[in-house]
Short mmCIF file of C-alpha atoms and ligand atoms in Angstrom, two decimals:
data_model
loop_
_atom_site.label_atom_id
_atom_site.label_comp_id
_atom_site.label_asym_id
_atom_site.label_seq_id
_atom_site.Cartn_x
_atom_site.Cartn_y
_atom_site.Cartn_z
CA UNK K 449 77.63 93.12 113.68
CA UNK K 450 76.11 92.05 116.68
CA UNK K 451 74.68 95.02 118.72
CA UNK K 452 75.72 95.06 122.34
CA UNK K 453 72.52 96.14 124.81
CA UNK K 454 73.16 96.91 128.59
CA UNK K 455 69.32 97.21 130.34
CA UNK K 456 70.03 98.89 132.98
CA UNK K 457 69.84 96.90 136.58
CA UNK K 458 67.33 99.19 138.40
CA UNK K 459 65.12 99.25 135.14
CA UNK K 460 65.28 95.22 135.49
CA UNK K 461 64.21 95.20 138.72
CA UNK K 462 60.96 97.90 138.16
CA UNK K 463 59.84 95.53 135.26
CA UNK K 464 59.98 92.44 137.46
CA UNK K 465 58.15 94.21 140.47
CA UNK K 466 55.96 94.81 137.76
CA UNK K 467 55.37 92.00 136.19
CA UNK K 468 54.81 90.51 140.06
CA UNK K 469 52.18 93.32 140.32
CA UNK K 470 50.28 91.91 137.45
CA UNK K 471 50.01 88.61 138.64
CA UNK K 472 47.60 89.69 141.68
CA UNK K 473 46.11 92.61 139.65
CA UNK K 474 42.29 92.15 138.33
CA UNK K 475 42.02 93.40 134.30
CA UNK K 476 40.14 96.85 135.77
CA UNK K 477 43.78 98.20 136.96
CA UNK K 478 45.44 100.62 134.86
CA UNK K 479 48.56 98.87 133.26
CA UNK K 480 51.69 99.78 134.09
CA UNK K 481 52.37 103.06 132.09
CA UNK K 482 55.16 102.99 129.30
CA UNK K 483 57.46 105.32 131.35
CA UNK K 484 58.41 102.01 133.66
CA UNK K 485 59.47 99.90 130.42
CA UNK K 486 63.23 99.36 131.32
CA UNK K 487 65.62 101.90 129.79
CA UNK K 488 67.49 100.36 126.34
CA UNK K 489 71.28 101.91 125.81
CA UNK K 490 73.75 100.72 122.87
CA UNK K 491 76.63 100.55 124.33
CA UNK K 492 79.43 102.41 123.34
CA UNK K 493 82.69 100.45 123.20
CA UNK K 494 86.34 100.99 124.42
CA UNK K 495 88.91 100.15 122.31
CA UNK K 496 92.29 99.58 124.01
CA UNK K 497 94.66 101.08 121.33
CA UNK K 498 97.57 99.27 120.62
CA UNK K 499 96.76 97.67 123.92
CA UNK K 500 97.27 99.26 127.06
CA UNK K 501 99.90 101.13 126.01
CA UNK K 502 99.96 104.09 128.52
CA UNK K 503 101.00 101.37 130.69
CA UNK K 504 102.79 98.42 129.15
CA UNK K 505 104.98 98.28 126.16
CA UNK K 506 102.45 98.46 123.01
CA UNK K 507 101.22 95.84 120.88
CA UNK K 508 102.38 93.21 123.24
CA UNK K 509 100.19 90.75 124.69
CA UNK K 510 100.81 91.78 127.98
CA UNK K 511 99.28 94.87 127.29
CA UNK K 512 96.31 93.21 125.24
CA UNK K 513 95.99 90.89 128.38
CA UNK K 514 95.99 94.34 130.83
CA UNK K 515 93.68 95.57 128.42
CA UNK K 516 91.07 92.80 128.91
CA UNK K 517 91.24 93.08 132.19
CA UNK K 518 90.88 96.28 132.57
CA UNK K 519 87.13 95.89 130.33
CA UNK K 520 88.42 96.83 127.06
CA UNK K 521 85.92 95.56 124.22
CA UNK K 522 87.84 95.73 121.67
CA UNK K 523 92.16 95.53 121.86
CA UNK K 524 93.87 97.16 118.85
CA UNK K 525 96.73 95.47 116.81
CA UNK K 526 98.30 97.78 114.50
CA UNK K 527 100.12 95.74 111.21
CA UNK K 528 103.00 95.15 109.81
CA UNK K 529 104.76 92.93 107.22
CA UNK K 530 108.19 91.07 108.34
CA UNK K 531 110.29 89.87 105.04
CA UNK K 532 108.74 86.63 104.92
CA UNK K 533 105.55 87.97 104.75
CA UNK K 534 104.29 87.10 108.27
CA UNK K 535 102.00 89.80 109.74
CA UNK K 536 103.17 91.28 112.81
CA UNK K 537 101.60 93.43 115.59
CA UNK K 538 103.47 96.59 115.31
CA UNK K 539 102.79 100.45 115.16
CA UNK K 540 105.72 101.84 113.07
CA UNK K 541 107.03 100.74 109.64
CA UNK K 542 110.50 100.36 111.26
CA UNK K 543 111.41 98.77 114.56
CA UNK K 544 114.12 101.09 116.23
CA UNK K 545 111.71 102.99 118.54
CA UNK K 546 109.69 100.07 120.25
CA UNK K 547 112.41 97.39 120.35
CA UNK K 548 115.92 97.26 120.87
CA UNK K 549 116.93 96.00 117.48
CA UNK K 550 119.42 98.75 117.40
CA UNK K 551 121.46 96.80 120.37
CA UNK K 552 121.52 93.26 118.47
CA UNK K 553 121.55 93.58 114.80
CA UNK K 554 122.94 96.22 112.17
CA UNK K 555 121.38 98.60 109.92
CA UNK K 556 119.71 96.99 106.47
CA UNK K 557 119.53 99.50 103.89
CA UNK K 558 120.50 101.88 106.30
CA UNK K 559 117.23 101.28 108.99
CA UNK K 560 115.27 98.86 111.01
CA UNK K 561 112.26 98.28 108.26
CA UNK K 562 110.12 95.50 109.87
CA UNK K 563 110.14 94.55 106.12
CA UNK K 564 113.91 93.90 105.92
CA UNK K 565 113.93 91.71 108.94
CA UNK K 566 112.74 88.05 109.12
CA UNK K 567 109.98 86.82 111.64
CA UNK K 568 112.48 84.63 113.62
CA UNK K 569 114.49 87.49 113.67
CA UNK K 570 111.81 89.82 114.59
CA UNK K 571 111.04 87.38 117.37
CA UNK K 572 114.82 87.72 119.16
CA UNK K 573 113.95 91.60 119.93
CA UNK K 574 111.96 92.81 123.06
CA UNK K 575 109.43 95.49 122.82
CA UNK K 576 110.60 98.46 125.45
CA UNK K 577 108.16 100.96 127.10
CA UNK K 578 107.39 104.48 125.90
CA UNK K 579 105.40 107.16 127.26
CA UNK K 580 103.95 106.71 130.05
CA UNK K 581 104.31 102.78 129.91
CA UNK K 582 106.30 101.15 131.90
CA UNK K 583 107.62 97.00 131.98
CA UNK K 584 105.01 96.27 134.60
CA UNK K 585 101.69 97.18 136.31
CA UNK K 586 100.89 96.62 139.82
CA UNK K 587 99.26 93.33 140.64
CA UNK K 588 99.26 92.15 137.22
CA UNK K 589 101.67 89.36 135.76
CA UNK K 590 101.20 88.16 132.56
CA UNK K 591 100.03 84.80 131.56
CA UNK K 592 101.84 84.57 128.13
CA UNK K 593 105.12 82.54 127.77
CA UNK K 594 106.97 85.77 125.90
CA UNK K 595 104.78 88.98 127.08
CA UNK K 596 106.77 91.35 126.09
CA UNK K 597 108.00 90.12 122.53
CA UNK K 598 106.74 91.33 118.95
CA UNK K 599 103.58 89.19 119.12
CA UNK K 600 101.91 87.95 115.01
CA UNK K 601 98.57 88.71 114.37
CA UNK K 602 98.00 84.89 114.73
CA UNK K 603 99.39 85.16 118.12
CA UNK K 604 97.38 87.64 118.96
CA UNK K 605 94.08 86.11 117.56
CA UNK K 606 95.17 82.83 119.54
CA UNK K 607 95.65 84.49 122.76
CA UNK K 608 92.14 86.30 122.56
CA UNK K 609 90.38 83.27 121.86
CA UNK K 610 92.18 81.93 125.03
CA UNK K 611 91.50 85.12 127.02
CA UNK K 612 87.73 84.99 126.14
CA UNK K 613 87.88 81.34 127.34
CA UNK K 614 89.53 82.47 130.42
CA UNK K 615 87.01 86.03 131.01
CA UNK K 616 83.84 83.93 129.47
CA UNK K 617 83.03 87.28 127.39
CA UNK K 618 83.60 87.54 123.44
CA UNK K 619 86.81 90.27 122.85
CA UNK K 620 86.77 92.34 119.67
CA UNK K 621 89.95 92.97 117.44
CA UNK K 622 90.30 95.87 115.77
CA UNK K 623 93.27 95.36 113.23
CA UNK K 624 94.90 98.07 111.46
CA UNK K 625 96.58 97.66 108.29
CA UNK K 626 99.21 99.86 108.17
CA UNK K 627 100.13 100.08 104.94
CA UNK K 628 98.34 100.43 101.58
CA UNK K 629 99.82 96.89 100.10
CA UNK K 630 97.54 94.47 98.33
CA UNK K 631 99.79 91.81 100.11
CA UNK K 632 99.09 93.12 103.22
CA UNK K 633 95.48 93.05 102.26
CA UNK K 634 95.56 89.52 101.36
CA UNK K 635 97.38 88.55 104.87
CA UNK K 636 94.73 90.03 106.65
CA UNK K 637 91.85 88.90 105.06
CA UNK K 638 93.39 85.17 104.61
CA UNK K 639 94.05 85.61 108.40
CA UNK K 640 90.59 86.66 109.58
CA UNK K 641 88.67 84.09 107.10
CA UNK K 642 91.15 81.61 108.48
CA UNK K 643 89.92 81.86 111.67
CA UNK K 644 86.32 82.11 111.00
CA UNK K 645 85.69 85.66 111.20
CA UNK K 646 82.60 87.06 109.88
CA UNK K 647 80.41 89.94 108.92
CA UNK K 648 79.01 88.86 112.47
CA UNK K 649 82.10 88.65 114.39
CA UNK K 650 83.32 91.49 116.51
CA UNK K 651 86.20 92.39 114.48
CA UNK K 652 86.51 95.88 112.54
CA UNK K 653 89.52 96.37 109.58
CA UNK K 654 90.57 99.55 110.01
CA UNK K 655 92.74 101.50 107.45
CA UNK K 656 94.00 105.33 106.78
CA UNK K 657 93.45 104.51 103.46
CA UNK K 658 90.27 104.46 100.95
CA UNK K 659 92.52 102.87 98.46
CA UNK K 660 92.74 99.38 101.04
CA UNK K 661 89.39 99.29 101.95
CA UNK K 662 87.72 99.42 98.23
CA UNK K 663 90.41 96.84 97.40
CA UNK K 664 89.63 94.79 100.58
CA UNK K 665 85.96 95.12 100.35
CA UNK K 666 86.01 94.08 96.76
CA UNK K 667 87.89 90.59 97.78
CA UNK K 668 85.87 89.93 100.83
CA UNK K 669 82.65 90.11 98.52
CA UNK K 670 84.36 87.81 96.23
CA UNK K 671 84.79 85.28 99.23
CA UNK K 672 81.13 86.25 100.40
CA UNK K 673 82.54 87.55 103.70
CA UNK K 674 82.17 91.03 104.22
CA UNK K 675 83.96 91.75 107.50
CA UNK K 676 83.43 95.28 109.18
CA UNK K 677 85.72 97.77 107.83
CA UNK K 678 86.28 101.94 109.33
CA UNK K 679 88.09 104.34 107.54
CA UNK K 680 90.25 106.71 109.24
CA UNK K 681 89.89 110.38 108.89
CA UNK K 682 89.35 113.88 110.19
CA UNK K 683 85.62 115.50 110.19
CA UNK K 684 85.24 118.03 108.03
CA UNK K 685 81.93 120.13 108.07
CA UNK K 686 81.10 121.86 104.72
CA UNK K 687 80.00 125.72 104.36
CA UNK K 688 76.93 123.96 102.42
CA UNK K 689 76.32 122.36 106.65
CA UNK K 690 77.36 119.17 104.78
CA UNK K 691 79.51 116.51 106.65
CA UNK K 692 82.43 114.66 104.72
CA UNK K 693 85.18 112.81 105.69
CA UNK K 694 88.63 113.87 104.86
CA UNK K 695 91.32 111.18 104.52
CA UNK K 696 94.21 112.01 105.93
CA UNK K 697 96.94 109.99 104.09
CA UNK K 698 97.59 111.06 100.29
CA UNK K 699 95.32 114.44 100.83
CA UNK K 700 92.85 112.54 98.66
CA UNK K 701 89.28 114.53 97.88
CA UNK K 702 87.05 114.97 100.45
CA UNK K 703 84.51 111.81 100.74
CA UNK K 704 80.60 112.31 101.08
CA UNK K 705 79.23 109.76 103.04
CA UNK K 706 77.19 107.52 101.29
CA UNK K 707 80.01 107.04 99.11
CA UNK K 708 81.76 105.89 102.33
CA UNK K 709 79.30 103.47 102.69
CA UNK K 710 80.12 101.81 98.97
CA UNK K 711 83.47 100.58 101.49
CA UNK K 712 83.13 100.91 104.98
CA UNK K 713 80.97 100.46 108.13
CA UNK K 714 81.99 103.23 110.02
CA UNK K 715 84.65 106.34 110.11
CA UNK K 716 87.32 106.87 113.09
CA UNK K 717 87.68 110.67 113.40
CA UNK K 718 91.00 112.02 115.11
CA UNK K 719 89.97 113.73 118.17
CA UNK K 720 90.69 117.18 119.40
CA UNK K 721 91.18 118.85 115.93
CA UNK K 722 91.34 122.69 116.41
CA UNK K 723 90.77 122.57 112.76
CA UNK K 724 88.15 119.90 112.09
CA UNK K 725 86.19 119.53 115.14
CA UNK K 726 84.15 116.76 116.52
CA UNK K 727 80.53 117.98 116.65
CA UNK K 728 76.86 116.38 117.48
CA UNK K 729 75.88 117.77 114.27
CA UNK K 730 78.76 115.67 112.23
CA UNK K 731 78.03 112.23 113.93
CA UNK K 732 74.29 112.82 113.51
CA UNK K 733 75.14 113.12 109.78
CA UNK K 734 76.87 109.99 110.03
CA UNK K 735 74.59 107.77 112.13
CA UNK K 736 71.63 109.09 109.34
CA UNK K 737 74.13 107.58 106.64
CA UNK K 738 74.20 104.67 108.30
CA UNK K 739 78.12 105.14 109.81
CA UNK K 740 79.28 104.39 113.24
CA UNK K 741 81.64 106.85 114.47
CA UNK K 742 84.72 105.66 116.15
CA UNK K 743 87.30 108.51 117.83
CA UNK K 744 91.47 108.22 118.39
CA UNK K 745 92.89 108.48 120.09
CA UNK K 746 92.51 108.97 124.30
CA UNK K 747 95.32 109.88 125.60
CA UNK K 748 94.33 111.49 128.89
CA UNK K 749 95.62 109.55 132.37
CA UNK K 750 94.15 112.44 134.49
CA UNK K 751 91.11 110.58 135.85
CA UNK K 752 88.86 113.86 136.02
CA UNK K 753 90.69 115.52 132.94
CA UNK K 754 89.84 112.14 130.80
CA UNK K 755 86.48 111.79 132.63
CA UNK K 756 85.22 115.35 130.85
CA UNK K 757 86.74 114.37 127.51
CA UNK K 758 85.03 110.63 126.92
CA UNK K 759 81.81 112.58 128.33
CA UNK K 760 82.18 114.95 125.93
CA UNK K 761 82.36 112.75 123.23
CA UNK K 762 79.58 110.31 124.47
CA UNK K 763 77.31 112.93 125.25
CA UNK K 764 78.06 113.89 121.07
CA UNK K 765 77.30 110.22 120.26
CA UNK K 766 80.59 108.50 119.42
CA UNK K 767 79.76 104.77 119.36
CA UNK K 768 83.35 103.96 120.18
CA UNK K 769 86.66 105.08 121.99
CA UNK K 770 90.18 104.67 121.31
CA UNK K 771 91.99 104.71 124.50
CA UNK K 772 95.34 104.21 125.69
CA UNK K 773 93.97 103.61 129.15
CA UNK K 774 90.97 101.18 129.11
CA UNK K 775 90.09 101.25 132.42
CA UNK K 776 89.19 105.00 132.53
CA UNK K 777 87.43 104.70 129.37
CA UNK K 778 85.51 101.17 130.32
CA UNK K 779 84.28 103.56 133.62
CA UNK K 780 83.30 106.64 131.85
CA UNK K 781 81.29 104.63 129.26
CA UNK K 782 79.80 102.68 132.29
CA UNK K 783 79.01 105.90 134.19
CA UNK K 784 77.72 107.37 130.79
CA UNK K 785 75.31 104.29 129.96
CA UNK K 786 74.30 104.05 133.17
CA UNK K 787 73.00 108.05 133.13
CA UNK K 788 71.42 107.27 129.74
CA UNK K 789 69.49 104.08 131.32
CA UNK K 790 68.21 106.43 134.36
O1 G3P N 945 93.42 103.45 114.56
C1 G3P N 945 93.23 104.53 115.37
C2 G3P N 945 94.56 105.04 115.71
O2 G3P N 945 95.28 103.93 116.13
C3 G3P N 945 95.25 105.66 114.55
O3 G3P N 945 96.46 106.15 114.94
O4 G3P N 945 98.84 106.17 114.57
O5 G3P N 945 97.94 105.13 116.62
O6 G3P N 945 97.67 103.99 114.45
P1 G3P N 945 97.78 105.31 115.15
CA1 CA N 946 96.21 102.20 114.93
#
């Protein structure tokens, strides 16, 4: 995974005033001391989940495009499986609360399942606003033929690759498979190989559960492609001071880290858990296992209100944000590197 550095500008500037300095200095001047070496920050990424979404209809590639714009590194298709097998982006395992299916076609054993429904059929519906989304955002039109339609994962991939033509910067995905189905599986990883994603690419398979990720990991090996995976959890702190990571589907054991690491890259830790709090102490015990810590999900659209939380969780370490509004996360991770590069 490639690491993304921001040297900070002002840092930049002292080393090349310095390096100016040395050209007219004689070899009896002290050298410059080590405290002017430019500041070095990883920097933490924003992940726009399911796209936008707090303002456009999810999973849509409007809101991936709003997303981009906006700074996101990373945009966030959730996955599903139509009838014929197609992957599409899409949040819940039926398609009654996003679309308006219920206005054009009937029940199929008696619900919307994406998984009773054919692609083309899929395609017919529109995806409708929730939450604070609405159908548009000031000053923004998007540039795809059908914004606003379920988009396929090979859609989406398409229209990154055309949006990092268009923004000359390299945008992450961050699929989620969204249920534990060795089809599924395949589908993604035939999907991301397809299109020449790597262990090197800035892609991360995310999935709720263990079960996908040993099974996924163990077929990417086979291909000799091991593309980033993050498991999804809640952070559990032992009595014995030990981090784990509790899975949250199937109420499976808890998981000890380096075990983790048998499958996965990283963990994404639900925010905000009265029960299972965040803490500097848990994502220290992760980073020393060698796991990036990813939180979900932002939800804030207070600017100062959201401010305080992504500080909170920078200031803890989290090497990457889930947000629902990119643009207030891509500032407070710009405002938080730029303090760390002082
Ligand atoms: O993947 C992080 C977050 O998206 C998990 O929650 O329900 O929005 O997929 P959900
Ligand atoms: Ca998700």
């Amino acid at each position: 995974m490639k690491k993304y550095i921001m040297i900070a500008m002002l840092s930049t500037i002292s080393l090349l005033a310095a390096c100016d300095n040395n050209n007219t200095t004689t070899h009896n001047e002290t050298p410059a001391p080590e405290a002017e070496k430019p500041a070095v920050v990883e920097q933490p990424l924003v992940i726009a989940h399911r796209g936008a979404s707090g303002y456009l209809p999810e999973h849509t590639l409007a809101a991936y495009q709003l997303a981009i714009k906006m700074g996101a590194d990373y945009i966030e298709p959730d996955l599903q499986l139509t009838l014929d097998n197609e992957l599409v982006a899409m949040h819940d395992e039926t398609l009654e609360r996003t679309t308006n299916i219920a206005e054009l076609f009937d029940k199929r054993n008696d619900g919307y399942k994406v998984a009773d429904f054919t692609l083309s059929e899929i395609k017919t519906l529109t995806v409708l606003p929730k939450g604070t989304a609405k159908e548009s955002y000031p000053g923004f039109t998007p540039s795809a033929a059908n914004p606003f339609d379920v988009p396929t994962f090979q859609e989406v991939i398409d229209f990154v690759k055309q949006q990092e033509t268009v923004t000359k910067r390299e945008i992450g995905i961050y699929p989620e498979a969204k249920q534990a189905d060795p089809l599924m599986e395949d589908a993604i990883i035939e999907i991301l190989s397809r299109n020449n994603y790597t262990a090197d690419s800035k892609v991360f398979i995310q999935s709720f559960s263990d079960t996908t990720l040993r099974s996924t990991r163990g077929k990417e090996e086979a291909q000799n492609n091991k593309i980033p995976q993050i498991v999804l959890g809640v952070a559990v702190m032992g009595d014995d001071g030990i981090a784990r990571l509790q899975i949250v589907q199937d109420k499976k054991p808890l998981l000890a880290f380096n075990e983790v690491t048998s499958f996965a890259e990283g963990i994404s830790l639900l925010i905000n858990n009265k029960t299972y709090p965040i803490t500097k102490e848990y994502i220290a015990q992760a980073h020393a296992a060698g796991l990036k810590v990813h939180g979900w999900t932002f939800a804030k659209n207070d600017p100062v209100a959201s401010a305080a939380e992504y500080k909170n969780y920078l200031d803890m370490g989290m090497d990457a944000m889930f947000s629902n509004y990119p643009d207030l996360a891509v500032k407070a991770r710009d405002l938080f590197v730029q303090n760390k590069s002082k």
